[in-house]
PDB file of N, CA and C in Angstrom:
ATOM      1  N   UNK A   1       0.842  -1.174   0.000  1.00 68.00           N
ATOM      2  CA  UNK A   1       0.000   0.000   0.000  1.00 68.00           C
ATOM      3  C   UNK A   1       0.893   1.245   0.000  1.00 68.00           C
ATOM      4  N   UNK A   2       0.571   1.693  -1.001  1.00 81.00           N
ATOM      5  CA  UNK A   2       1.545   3.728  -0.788  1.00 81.00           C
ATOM      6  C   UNK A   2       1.445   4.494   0.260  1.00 81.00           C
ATOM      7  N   UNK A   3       2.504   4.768   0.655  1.00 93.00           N
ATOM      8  CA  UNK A   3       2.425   5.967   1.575  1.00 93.00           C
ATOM      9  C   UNK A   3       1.858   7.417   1.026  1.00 93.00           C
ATOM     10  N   UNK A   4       0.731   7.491   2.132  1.00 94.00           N
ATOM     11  CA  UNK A   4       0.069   9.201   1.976  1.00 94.00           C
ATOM     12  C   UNK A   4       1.169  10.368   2.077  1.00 94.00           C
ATOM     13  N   UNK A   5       1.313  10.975   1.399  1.00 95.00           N
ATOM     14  CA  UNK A   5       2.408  11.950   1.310  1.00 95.00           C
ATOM     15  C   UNK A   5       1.884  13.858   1.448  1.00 95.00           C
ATOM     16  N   UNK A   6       2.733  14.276   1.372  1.00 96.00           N
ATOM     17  CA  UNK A   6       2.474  15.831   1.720  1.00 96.00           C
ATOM     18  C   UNK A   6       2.043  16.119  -0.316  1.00 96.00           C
ATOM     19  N   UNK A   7       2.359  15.611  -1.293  1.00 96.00           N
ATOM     20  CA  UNK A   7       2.129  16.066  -2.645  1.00 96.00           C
ATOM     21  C   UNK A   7       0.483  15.128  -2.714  1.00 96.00           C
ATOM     22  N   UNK A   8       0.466  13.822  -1.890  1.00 96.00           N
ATOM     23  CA  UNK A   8      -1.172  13.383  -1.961  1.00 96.00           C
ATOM     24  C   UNK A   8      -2.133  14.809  -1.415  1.00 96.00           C
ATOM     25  N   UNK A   9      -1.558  15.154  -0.243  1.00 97.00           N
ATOM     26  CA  UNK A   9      -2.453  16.677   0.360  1.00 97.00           C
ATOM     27  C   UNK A   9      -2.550  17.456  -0.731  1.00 97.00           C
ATOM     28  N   UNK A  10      -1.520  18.081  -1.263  1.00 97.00           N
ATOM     29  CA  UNK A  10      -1.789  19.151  -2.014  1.00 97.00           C
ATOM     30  C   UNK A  10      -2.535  18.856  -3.489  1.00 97.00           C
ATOM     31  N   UNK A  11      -2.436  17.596  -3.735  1.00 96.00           N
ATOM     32  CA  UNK A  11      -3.548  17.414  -4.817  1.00 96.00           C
ATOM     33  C   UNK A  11      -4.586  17.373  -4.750  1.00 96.00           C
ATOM     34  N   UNK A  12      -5.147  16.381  -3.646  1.00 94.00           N
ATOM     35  CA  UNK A  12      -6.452  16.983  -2.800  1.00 94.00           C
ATOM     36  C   UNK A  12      -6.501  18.430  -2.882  1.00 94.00           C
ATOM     37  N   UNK A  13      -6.390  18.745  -2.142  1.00 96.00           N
ATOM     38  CA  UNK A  13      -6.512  20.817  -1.537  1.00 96.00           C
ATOM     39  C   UNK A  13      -6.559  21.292  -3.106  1.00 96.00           C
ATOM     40  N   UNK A  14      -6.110  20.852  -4.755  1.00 95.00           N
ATOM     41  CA  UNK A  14      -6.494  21.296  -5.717  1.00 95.00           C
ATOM     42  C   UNK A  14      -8.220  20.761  -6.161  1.00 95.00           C
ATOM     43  N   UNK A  15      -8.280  19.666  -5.927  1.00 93.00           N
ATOM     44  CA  UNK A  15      -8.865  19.066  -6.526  1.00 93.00           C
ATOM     45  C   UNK A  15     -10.429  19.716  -5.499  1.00 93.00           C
ATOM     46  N   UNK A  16     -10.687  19.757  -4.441  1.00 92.00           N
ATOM     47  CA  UNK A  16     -11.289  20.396  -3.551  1.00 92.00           C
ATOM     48  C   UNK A  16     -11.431  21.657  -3.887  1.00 92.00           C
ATOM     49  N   UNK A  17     -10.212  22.742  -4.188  1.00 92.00           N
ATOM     50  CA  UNK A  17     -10.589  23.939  -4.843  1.00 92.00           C
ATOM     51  C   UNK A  17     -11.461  23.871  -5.856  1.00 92.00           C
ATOM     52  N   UNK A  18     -10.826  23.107  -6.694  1.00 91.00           N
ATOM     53  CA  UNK A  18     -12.097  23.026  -7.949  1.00 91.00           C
ATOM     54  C   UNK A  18     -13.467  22.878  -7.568  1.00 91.00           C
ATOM     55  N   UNK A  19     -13.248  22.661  -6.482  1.00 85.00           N
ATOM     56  CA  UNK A  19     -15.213  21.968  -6.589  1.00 85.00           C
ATOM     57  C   UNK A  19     -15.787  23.086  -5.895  1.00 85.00           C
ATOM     58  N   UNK A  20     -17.519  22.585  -6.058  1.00 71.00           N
ATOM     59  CA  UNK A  20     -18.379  23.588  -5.077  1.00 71.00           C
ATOM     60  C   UNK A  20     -18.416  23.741  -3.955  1.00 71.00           C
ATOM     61  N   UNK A  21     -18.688  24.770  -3.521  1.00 66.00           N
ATOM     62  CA  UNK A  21     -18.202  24.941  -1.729  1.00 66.00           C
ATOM     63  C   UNK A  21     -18.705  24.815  -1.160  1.00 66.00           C
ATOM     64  N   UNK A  22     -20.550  23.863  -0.574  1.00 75.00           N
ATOM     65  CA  UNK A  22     -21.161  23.384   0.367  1.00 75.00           C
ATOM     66  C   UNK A  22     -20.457  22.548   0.665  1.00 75.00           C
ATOM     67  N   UNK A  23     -19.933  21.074   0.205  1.00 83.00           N
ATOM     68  CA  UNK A  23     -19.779  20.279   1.179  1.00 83.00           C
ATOM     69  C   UNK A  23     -18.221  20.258   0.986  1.00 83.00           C
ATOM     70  N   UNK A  24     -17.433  21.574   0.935  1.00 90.00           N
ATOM     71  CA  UNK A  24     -15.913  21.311   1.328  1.00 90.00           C
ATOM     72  C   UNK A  24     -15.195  22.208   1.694  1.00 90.00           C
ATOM     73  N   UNK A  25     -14.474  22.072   3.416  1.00 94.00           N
ATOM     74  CA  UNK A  25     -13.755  23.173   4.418  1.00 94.00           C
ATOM     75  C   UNK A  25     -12.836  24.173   3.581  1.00 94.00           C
ATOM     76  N   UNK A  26     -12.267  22.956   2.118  1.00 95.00           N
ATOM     77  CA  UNK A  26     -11.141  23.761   1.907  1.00 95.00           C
ATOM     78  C   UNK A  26     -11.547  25.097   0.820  1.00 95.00           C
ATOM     79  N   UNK A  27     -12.674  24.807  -0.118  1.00 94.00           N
ATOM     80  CA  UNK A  27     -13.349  25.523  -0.848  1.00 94.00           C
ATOM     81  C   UNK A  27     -14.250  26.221   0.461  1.00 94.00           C
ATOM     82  N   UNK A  28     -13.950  26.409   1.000  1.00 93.00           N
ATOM     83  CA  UNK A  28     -14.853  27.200   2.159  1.00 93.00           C
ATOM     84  C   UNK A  28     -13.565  28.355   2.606  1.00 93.00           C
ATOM     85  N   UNK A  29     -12.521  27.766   3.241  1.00 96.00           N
ATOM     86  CA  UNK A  29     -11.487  28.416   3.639  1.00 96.00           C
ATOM     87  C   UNK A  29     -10.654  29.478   1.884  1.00 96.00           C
ATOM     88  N   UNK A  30     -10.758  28.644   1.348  1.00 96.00           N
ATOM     89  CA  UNK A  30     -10.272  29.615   0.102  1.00 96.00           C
ATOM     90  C   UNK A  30     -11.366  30.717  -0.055  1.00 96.00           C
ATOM     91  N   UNK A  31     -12.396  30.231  -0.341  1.00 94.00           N
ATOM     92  CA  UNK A  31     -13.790  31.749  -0.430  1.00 94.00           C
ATOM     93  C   UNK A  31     -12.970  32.898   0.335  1.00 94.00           C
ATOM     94  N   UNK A  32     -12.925  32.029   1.864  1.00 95.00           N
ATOM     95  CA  UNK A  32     -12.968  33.702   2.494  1.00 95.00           C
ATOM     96  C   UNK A  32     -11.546  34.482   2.411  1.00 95.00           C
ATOM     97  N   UNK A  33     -10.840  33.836   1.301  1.00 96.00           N
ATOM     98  CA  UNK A  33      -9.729  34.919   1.174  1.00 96.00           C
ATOM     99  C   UNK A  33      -8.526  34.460   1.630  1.00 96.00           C
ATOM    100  N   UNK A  34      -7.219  34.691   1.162  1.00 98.00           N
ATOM    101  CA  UNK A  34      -5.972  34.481   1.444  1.00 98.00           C
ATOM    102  C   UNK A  34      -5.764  34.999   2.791  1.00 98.00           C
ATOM    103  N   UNK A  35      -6.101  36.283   3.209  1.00 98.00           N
ATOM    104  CA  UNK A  35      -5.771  36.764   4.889  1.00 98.00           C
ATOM    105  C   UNK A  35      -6.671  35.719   5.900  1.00 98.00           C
ATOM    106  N   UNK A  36      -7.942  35.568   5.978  1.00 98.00           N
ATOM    107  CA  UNK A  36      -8.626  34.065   6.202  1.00 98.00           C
ATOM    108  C   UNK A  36      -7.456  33.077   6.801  1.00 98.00           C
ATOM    109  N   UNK A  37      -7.350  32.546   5.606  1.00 98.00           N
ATOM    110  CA  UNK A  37      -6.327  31.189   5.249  1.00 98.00           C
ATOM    111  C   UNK A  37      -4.939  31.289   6.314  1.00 98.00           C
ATOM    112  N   UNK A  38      -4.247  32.567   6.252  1.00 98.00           N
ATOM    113  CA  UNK A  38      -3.320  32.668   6.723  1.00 98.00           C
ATOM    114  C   UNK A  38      -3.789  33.238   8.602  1.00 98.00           C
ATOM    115  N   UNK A  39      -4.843  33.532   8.589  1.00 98.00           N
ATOM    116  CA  UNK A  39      -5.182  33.537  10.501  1.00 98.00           C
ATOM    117  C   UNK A  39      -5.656  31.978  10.578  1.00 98.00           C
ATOM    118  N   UNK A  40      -5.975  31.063   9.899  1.00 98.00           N
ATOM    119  CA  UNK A  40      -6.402  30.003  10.184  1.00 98.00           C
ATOM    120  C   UNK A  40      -5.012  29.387  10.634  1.00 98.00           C
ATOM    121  N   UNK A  41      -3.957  29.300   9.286  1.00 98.00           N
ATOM    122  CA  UNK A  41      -2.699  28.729   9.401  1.00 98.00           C
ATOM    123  C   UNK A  41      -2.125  29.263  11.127  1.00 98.00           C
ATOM    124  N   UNK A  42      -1.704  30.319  11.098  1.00 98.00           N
ATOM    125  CA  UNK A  42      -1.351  31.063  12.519  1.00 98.00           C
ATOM    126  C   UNK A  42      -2.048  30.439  13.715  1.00 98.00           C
ATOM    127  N   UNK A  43      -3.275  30.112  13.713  1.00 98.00           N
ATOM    128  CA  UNK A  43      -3.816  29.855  14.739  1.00 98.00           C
ATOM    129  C   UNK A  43      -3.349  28.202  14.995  1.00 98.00           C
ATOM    130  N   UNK A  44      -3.554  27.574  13.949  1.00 98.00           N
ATOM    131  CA  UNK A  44      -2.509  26.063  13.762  1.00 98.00           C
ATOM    132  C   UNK A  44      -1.397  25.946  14.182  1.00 98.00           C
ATOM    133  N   UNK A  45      -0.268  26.821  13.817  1.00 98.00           N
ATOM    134  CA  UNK A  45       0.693  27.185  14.053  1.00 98.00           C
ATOM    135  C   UNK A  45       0.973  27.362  15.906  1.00 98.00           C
ATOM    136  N   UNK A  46       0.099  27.682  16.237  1.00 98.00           N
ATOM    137  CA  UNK A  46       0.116  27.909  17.943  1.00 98.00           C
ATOM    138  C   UNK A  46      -0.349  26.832  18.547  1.00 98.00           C
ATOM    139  N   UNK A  47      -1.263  26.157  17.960  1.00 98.00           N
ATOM    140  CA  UNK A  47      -1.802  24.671  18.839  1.00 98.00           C
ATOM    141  C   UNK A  47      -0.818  23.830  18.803  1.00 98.00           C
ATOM    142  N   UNK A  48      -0.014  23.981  17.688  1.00 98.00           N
ATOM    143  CA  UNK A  48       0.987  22.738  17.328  1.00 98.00           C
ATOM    144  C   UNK A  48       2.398  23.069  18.411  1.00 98.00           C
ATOM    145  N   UNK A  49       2.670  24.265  18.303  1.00 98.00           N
ATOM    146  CA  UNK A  49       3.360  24.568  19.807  1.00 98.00           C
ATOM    147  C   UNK A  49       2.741  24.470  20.811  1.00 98.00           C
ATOM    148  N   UNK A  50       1.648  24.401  21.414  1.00 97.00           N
ATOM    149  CA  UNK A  50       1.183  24.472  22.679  1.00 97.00           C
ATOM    150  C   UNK A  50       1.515  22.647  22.931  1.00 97.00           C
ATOM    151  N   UNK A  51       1.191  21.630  21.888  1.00 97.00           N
ATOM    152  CA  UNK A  51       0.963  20.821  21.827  1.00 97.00           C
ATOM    153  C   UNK A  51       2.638  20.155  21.993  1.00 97.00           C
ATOM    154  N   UNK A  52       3.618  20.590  21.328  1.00 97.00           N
ATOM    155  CA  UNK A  52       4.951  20.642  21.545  1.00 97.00           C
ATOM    156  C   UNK A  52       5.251  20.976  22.944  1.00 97.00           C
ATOM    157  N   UNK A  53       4.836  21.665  23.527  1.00 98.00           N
ATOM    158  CA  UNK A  53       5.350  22.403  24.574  1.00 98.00           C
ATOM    159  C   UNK A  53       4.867  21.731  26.046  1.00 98.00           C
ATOM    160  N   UNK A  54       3.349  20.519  25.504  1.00 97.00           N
ATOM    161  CA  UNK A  54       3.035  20.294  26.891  1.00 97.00           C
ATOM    162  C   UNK A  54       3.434  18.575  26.784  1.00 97.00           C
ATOM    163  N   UNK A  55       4.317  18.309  25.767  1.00 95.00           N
ATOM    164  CA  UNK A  55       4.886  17.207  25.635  1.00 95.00           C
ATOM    165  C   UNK A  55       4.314  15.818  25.309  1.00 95.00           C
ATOM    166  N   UNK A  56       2.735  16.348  24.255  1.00 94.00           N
ATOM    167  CA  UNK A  56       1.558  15.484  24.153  1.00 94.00           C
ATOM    168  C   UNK A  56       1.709  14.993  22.407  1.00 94.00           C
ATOM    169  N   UNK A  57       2.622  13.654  23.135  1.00 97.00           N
ATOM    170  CA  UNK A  57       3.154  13.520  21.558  1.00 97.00           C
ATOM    171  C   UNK A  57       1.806  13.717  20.320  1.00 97.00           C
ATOM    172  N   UNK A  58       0.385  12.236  20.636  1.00 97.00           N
ATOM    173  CA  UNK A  58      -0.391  12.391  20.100  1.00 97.00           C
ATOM    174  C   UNK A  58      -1.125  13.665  19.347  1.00 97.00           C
ATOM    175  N   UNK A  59      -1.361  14.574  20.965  1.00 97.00           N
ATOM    176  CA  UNK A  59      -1.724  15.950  20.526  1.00 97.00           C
ATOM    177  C   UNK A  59      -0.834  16.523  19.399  1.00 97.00           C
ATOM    178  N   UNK A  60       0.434  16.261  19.383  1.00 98.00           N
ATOM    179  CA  UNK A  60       1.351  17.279  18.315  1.00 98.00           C
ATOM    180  C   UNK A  60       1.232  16.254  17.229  1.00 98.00           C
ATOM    181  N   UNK A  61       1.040  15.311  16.625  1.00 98.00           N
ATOM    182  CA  UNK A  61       1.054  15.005  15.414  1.00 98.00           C
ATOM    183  C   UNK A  61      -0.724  15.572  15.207  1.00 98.00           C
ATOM    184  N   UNK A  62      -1.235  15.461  15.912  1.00 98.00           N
ATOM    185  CA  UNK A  62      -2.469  15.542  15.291  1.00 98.00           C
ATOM    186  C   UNK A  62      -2.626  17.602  14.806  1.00 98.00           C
ATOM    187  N   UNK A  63      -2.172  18.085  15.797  1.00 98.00           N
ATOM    188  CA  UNK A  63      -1.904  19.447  15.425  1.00 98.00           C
ATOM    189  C   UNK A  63      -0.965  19.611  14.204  1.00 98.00           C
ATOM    190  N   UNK A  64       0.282  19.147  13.943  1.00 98.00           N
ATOM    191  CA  UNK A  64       1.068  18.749  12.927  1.00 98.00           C
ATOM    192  C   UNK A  64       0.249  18.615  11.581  1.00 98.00           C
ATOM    193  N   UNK A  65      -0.871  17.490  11.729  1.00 97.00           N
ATOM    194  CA  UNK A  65      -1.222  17.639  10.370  1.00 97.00           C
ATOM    195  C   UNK A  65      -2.265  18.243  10.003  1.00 97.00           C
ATOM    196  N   UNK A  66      -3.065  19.106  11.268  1.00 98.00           N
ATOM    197  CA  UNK A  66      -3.682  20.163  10.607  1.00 98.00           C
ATOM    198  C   UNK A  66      -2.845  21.622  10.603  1.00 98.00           C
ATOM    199  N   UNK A  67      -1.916  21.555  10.831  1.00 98.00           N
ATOM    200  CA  UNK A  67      -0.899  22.994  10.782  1.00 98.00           C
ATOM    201  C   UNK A  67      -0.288  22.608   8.626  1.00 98.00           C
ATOM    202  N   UNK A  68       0.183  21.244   8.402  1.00 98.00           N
ATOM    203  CA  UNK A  68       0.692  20.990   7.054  1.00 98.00           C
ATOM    204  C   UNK A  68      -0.689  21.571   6.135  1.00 98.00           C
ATOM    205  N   UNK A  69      -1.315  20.659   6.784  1.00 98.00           N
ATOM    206  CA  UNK A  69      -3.107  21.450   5.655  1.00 98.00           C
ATOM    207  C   UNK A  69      -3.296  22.876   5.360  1.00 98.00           C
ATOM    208  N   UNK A  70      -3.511  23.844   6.639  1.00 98.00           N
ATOM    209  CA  UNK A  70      -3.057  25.221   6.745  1.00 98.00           C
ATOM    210  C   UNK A  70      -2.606  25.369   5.740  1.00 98.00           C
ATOM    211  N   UNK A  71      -1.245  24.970   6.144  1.00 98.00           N
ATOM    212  CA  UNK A  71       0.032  25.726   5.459  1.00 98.00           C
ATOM    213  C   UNK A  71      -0.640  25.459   3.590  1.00 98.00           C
ATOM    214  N   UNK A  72      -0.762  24.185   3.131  1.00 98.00           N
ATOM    215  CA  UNK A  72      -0.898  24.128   1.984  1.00 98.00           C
ATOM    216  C   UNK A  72      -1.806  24.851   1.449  1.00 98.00           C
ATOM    217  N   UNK A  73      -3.625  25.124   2.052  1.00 98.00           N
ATOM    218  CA  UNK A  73      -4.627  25.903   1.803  1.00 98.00           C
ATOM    219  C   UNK A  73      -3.717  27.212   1.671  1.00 98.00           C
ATOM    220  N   UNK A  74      -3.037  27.838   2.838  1.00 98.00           N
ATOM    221  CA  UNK A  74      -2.541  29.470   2.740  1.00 98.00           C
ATOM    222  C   UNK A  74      -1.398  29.272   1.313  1.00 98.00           C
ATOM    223  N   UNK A  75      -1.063  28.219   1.082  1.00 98.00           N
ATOM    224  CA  UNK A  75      -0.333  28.021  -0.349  1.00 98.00           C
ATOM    225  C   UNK A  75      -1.286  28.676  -1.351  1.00 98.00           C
ATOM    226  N   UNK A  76      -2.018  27.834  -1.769  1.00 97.00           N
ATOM    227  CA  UNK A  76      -2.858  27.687  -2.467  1.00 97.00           C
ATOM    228  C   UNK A  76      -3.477  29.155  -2.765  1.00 97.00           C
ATOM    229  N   UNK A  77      -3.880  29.816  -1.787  1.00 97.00           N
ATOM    230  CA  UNK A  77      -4.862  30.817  -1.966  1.00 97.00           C
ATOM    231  C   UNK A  77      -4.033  31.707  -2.164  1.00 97.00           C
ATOM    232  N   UNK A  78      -2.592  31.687  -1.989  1.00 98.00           N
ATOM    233  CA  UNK A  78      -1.553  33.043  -2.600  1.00 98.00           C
ATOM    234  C   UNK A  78      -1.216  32.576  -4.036  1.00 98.00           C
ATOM    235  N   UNK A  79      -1.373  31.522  -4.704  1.00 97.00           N
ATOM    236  CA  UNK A  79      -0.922  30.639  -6.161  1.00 97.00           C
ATOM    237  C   UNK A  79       0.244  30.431  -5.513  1.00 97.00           C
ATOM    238  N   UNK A  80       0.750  29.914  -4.873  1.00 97.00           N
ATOM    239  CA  UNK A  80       2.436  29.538  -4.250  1.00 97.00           C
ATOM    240  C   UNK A  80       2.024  27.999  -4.698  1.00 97.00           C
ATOM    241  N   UNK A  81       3.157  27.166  -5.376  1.00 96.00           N
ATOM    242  CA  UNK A  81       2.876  25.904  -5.451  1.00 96.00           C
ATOM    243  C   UNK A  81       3.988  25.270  -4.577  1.00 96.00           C
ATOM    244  N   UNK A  82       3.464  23.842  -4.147  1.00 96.00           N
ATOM    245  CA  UNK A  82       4.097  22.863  -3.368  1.00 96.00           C
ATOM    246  C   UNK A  82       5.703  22.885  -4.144  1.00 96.00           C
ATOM    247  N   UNK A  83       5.974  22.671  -5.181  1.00 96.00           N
ATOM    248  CA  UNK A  83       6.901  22.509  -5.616  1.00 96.00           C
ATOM    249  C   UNK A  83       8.168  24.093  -5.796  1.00 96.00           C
ATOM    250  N   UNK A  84       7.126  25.075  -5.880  1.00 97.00           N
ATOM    251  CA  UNK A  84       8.304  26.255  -5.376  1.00 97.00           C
ATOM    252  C   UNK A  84       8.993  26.308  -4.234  1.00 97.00           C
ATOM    253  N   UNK A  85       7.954  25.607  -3.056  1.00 96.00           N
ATOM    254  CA  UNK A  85       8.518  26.062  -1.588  1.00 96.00           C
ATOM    255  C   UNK A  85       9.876  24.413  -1.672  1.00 96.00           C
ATOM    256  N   UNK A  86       9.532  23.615  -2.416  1.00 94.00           N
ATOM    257  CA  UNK A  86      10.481  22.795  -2.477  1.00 94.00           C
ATOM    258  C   UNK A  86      11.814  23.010  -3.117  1.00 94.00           C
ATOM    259  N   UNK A  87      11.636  23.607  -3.930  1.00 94.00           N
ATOM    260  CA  UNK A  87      12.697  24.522  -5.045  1.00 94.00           C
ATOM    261  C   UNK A  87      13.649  25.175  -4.325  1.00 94.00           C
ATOM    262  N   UNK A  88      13.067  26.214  -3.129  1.00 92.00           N
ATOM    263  CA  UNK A  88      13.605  26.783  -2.279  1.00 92.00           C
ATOM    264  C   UNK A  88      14.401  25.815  -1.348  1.00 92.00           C
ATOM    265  N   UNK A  89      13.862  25.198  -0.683  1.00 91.00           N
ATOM    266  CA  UNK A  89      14.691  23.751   0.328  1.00 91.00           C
ATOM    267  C   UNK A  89      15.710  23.776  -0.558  1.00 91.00           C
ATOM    268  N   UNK A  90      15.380  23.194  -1.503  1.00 91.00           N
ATOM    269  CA  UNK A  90      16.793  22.700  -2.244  1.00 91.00           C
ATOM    270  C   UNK A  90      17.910  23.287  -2.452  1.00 91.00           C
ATOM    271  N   UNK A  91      17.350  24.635  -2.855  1.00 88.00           N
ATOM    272  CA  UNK A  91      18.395  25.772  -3.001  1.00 88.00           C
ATOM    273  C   UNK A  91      19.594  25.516  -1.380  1.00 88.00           C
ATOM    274  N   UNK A  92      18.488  25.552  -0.679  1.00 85.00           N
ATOM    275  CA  UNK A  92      19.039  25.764   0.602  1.00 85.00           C
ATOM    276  C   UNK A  92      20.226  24.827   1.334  1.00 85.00           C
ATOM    277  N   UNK A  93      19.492  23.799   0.686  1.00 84.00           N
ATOM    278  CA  UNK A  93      20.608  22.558   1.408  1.00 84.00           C
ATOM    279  C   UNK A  93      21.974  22.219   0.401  1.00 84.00           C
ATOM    280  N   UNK A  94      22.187  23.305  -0.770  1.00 79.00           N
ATOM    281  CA  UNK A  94      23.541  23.153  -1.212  1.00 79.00           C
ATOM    282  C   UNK A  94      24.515  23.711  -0.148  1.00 79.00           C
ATOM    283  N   UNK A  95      24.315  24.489   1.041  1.00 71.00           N
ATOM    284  CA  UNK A  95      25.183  25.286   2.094  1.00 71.00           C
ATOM    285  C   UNK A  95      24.435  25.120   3.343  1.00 71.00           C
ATOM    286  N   UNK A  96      25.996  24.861   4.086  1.00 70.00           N
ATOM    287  CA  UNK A  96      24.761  25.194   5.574  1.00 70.00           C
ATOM    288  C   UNK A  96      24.245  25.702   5.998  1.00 70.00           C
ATOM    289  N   UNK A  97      23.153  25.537   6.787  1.00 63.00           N
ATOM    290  CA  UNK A  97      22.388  25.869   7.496  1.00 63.00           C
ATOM    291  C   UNK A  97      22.645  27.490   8.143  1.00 63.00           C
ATOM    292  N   UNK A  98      23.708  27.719   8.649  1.00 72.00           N
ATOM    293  CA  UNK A  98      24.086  28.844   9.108  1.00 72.00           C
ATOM    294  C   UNK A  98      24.587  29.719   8.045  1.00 72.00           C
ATOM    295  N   UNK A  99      24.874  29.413   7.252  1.00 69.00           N
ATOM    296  CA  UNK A  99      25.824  29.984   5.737  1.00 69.00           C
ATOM    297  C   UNK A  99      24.281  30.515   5.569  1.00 69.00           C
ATOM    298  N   UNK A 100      23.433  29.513   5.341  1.00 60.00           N
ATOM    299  CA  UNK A 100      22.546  30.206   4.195  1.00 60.00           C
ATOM    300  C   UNK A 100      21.718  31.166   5.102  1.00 60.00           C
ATOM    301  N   UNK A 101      21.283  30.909   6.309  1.00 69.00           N
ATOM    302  CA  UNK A 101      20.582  31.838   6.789  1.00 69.00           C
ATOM    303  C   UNK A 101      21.439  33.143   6.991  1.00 69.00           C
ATOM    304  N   UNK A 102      22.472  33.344   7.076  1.00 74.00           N
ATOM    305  CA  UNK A 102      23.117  34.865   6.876  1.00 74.00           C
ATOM    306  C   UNK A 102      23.336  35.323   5.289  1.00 74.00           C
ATOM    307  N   UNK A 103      23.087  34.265   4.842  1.00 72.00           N
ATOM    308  CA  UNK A 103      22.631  34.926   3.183  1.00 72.00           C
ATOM    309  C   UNK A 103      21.200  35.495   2.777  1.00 72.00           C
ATOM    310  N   UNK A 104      20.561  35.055   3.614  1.00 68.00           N
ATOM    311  CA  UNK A 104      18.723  35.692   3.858  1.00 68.00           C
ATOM    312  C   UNK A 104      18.945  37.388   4.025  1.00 68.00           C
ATOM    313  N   UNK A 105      19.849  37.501   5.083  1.00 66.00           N
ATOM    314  CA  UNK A 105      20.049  38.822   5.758  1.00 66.00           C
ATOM    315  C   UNK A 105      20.615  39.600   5.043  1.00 66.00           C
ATOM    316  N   UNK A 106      20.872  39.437   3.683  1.00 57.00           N
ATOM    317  CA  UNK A 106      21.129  40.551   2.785  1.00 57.00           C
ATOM    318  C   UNK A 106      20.224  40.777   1.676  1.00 57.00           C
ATOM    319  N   UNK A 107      19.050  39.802   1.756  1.00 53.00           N
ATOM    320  CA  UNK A 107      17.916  40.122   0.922  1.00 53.00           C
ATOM    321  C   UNK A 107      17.346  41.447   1.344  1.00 53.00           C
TER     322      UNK A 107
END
């Protein structure tokens, strides 16, 4: 059996855009707009630390994969594709970690 992957999500989250928006969160969350999307993500973003922080492994994967969803919907609704933010990684991991983040700081 295949492993569910982060590119299975984001084909979903297209394929869901396409459709009509009664019976789907993510065509619901795109309607109300990219700023929407991105207080939804943020608010994910904090459960998944709270959830980190009170050392509840369960709790943090389950926050985990609604923080990845987020993130892909707030993709989505800016046109950012899965494969740019990957483009970028890549870029990144020709230098280290510390190299490259003081190369940020002259953008």
């Amino acid at each position: 059996m295949p492993r569910f992957t982060i590119h299975d999500l984001a084909q979903t989250i297209d394929v869901r855009a396409a459709s009509g928006g009664e019976g789907s969160y993510t065509r619901k969350l795109l309607d109300k707009g990219a700023e929407h999307c991105a207080k939804k993500f943020g608010e994910e973003a904090v459960e998944t630390v709270i959830a980190a922080v009170e050392n509840d492994r369960a709790h943090l994967i389950a926050e985990s994969a609604d923080l990845l969803y987020h993130f892909l919907v707030l993709l989505k609704a800016r046109g950012v594709k899965l494969e740019e933010v990957e483009a970028a990684l890549d870029k990144r991991t020709s230098m280290s970690g510390l190299d490259e983040k003081a190369s940020r700081k002259s953008d």
